[in-house]
Amino acid sequence: MEKDILKVLVSEEQIQARIREMGAEISREYEGKDPVVLGVLKGVVMFYADMMKHITVPCQMDFMCLSSYKGTKSSGNMIVKQDMSVDVAGRHVLILEDIYDTGRSLQYTYNHLLSKNPASIKICTLLDKPERRIEGITLQPDWTGFTIPNEFVVGYGLDFNEHYRNLPYVGVLKPEAYEKYAITQRS
Ligand code: IMP
Ligand code: MG
């Protein structure tokens, strides 16, 4: 295990098993619908790549890049760093997310998509931290990998100041690791 990790919250085996289950359900749901699978970068990269291998129906890939996080605190300000490239008007869209935290980014993504008039929007999130939800956000994911307690997690795509995304599991950092990659400002 990576030395900066205090504890593993969701193991690689648990993640992969749950992705297989959800992939089978998603494949049944989208039979004959040729969905556009939208990944919200960058946190979703690992989940997206693994999930796509278990979606067995014809589909298209697309990505959006939002940004709102600086360190461990959400600023609440959303920036579209990169928009989708597929025209989703009249299409079935499945949003894949790394984590449903305060809900700001998922709500923003959802509203952004709605304005493009898709036939349907469904949501699959690997992690859900319901205790962190802010008032007024009522979206319910159609698939949730794991519901986790209110702890800051890293790994499997999730970062602390852009580090630890490459871990194959989801874990909690040791307090001293926060010092190590503490930064004041980056693009
Ligand atoms: P939101 O607060 O639900 O809008 O989540 C915004 C983004 O913050 C997520 O897509 C993640 O990239 C990031 N995020 C939320 N919680 C965590 C965490 O525990 N660890 C690392 N990144 C997180
Ligand atoms: Mg994200």
mmCIF file of N, CA, C and O in Angstrom, residues 5 7 10 20 24 28 60 68 84 89-90 93 102 110 117 119 126 129 145 151-152 164 175 178 181-182 187:
data_model
loop_
_atom_site.group_PDB
_atom_site.id
_atom_site.type_symbol
_atom_site.label_atom_id
_atom_site.label_comp_id
_atom_site.label_asym_id
_atom_site.label_seq_id
_atom_site.Cartn_x
_atom_site.Cartn_y
_atom_site.Cartn_z
ATOM 1 N N ILE A 5 -1.086 6.559 2.653
ATOM 2 C CA ILE A 5 -2.487 6.180 2.895
ATOM 3 C C ILE A 5 -2.682 5.638 4.308
ATOM 4 O O ILE A 5 -1.969 4.742 4.752
ATOM 5 N N LYS A 7 -5.822 4.508 5.518
ATOM 6 C CA LYS A 7 -6.656 3.302 5.408
ATOM 7 C C LYS A 7 -7.322 3.228 4.036
ATOM 8 O O LYS A 7 -7.571 4.263 3.395
ATOM 9 N N VAL A 10 -12.277 1.614 -0.013
ATOM 10 C CA VAL A 10 -12.866 0.680 -0.976
ATOM 11 C C VAL A 10 -11.699 0.036 -1.728
ATOM 12 O O VAL A 10 -10.913 0.736 -2.365
ATOM 13 N N ARG A 20 -18.482 -4.457 -12.450
ATOM 14 C CA ARG A 20 -19.049 -5.555 -13.264
ATOM 15 C C ARG A 20 -20.562 -5.625 -13.094
ATOM 16 O O ARG A 20 -21.295 -5.763 -14.066
ATOM 17 N N ALA A 24 -23.336 -4.609 -16.076
ATOM 18 C CA ALA A 24 -24.356 -5.542 -16.582
ATOM 19 C C ALA A 24 -25.731 -4.875 -16.569
ATOM 20 O O ALA A 24 -26.504 -4.976 -17.532
ATOM 21 N N ARG A 28 -28.103 -3.735 -19.862
ATOM 22 C CA ARG A 28 -29.511 -4.123 -20.045
ATOM 23 C C ARG A 28 -30.368 -2.887 -20.272
ATOM 24 O O ARG A 28 -31.211 -2.857 -21.160
ATOM 25 N N GLN A 60 -21.375 5.547 -27.521
ATOM 26 C CA GLN A 60 -20.313 6.488 -27.873
ATOM 27 C C GLN A 60 -19.718 7.076 -26.605
ATOM 28 O O GLN A 60 -20.395 7.172 -25.588
ATOM 29 N N SER A 68 -13.827 22.965 -10.071
ATOM 30 C CA SER A 68 -14.377 23.761 -8.972
ATOM 31 C C SER A 68 -13.528 23.611 -7.727
ATOM 32 O O SER A 68 -13.648 24.402 -6.810
ATOM 33 N N MET A 84 -18.417 19.031 -24.329
ATOM 34 C CA MET A 84 -18.580 17.774 -25.066
ATOM 35 C C MET A 84 -18.346 18.020 -26.547
ATOM 36 O O MET A 84 -18.490 19.144 -27.022
ATOM 37 N N ALA A 89 -28.379 16.079 -28.807
ATOM 38 C CA ALA A 89 -29.810 16.341 -29.007
ATOM 39 C C ALA A 89 -30.496 15.035 -29.428
ATOM 40 O O ALA A 89 -30.062 14.362 -30.353
ATOM 41 N N GLY A 90 -31.542 14.669 -28.690
ATOM 42 C CA GLY A 90 -32.291 13.460 -29.007
ATOM 43 C C GLY A 90 -31.607 12.154 -28.627
ATOM 44 O O GLY A 90 -32.135 11.074 -28.898
ATOM 45 N N VAL A 93 -28.253 9.910 -22.760
ATOM 46 C CA VAL A 93 -26.934 10.207 -22.179
ATOM 47 C C VAL A 93 -26.809 9.579 -20.788
ATOM 48 O O VAL A 93 -27.703 9.708 -19.946
ATOM 49 N N THR A 102 -20.775 17.542 -2.739
ATOM 50 C CA THR A 102 -21.768 18.588 -2.437
ATOM 51 C C THR A 102 -22.914 18.525 -3.444
ATOM 52 O O THR A 102 -24.043 18.886 -3.146
ATOM 53 N N TYR A 110 -25.665 18.293 -15.183
ATOM 54 C CA TYR A 110 -27.030 17.914 -15.533
ATOM 55 C C TYR A 110 -27.745 19.075 -16.238
ATOM 56 O O TYR A 110 -28.343 18.896 -17.305
ATOM 57 N N ASN A 117 -30.903 19.344 -24.986
ATOM 58 C CA ASN A 117 -32.084 18.544 -25.349
ATOM 59 C C ASN A 117 -31.849 17.067 -25.644
ATOM 60 O O ASN A 117 -32.256 16.553 -26.687
ATOM 61 N N ALA A 119 -32.522 12.928 -25.202
ATOM 62 C CA ALA A 119 -33.749 12.151 -25.018
ATOM 63 C C ALA A 119 -33.893 11.735 -23.556
ATOM 64 O O ALA A 119 -35.003 11.680 -23.021
ATOM 65 N N LEU A 126 -19.541 6.518 -8.959
ATOM 66 C CA LEU A 126 -18.814 5.462 -8.248
ATOM 67 C C LEU A 126 -19.010 5.619 -6.747
ATOM 68 O O LEU A 126 -19.292 4.663 -6.046
ATOM 69 N N LYS A 129 -21.260 10.620 -1.202
ATOM 70 C CA LYS A 129 -21.067 11.107 0.171
ATOM 71 C C LYS A 129 -22.293 11.927 0.532
ATOM 72 O O LYS A 129 -22.270 13.156 0.479
ATOM 73 N N GLY A 145 -22.028 3.298 -6.888
ATOM 74 C CA GLY A 145 -21.099 2.208 -6.576
ATOM 75 C C GLY A 145 -21.036 1.946 -5.084
ATOM 76 O O GLY A 145 -21.377 0.859 -4.608
ATOM 77 N N GLU A 151 -15.584 11.708 4.567
ATOM 78 C CA GLU A 151 -14.130 11.792 4.700
ATOM 79 C C GLU A 151 -13.564 12.145 3.344
ATOM 80 O O GLU A 151 -14.103 11.702 2.326
ATOM 81 N N PHE A 152 -12.479 12.900 3.328
ATOM 82 C CA PHE A 152 -11.830 13.232 2.065
ATOM 83 C C PHE A 152 -11.045 12.013 1.597
ATOM 84 O O PHE A 152 -10.228 11.466 2.326
ATOM 85 N N TYR A 164 -2.100 11.277 -6.219
ATOM 86 C CA TYR A 164 -2.755 10.034 -5.781
ATOM 87 C C TYR A 164 -3.838 9.520 -6.715
ATOM 88 O O TYR A 164 -4.516 8.550 -6.396
ATOM 89 N N PRO A 175 -2.547 12.395 7.895
ATOM 90 C CA PRO A 175 -2.530 13.863 8.057
ATOM 91 C C PRO A 175 -1.277 14.512 7.473
ATOM 92 O O PRO A 175 -1.362 15.581 6.856
ATOM 93 N N TYR A 178 -1.014 15.734 3.678
ATOM 94 C CA TYR A 178 -1.608 17.008 3.250
ATOM 95 C C TYR A 178 -0.555 18.109 3.177
ATOM 96 O O TYR A 178 -0.609 18.984 2.332
ATOM 97 N N TYR A 181 1.865 17.822 -0.193
ATOM 98 C CA TYR A 181 1.434 18.347 -1.496
ATOM 99 C C TYR A 181 0.594 19.608 -1.355
ATOM 100 O O TYR A 181 -0.178 19.954 -2.241
ATOM 101 N N ALA A 182 0.733 20.264 -0.216
ATOM 102 C CA ALA A 182 0.012 21.524 -0.038
ATOM 103 C C ALA A 182 0.573 22.535 -1.028
ATOM 104 O O ALA A 182 1.776 22.694 -1.151
ATOM 105 N N SER A 187 -2.904 26.498 -11.842
ATOM 106 C CA SER A 187 -3.903 26.771 -12.889
ATOM 107 C C SER A 187 -5.214 26.046 -12.682
ATOM 108 O O SER A 187 -5.257 24.883 -12.561
#
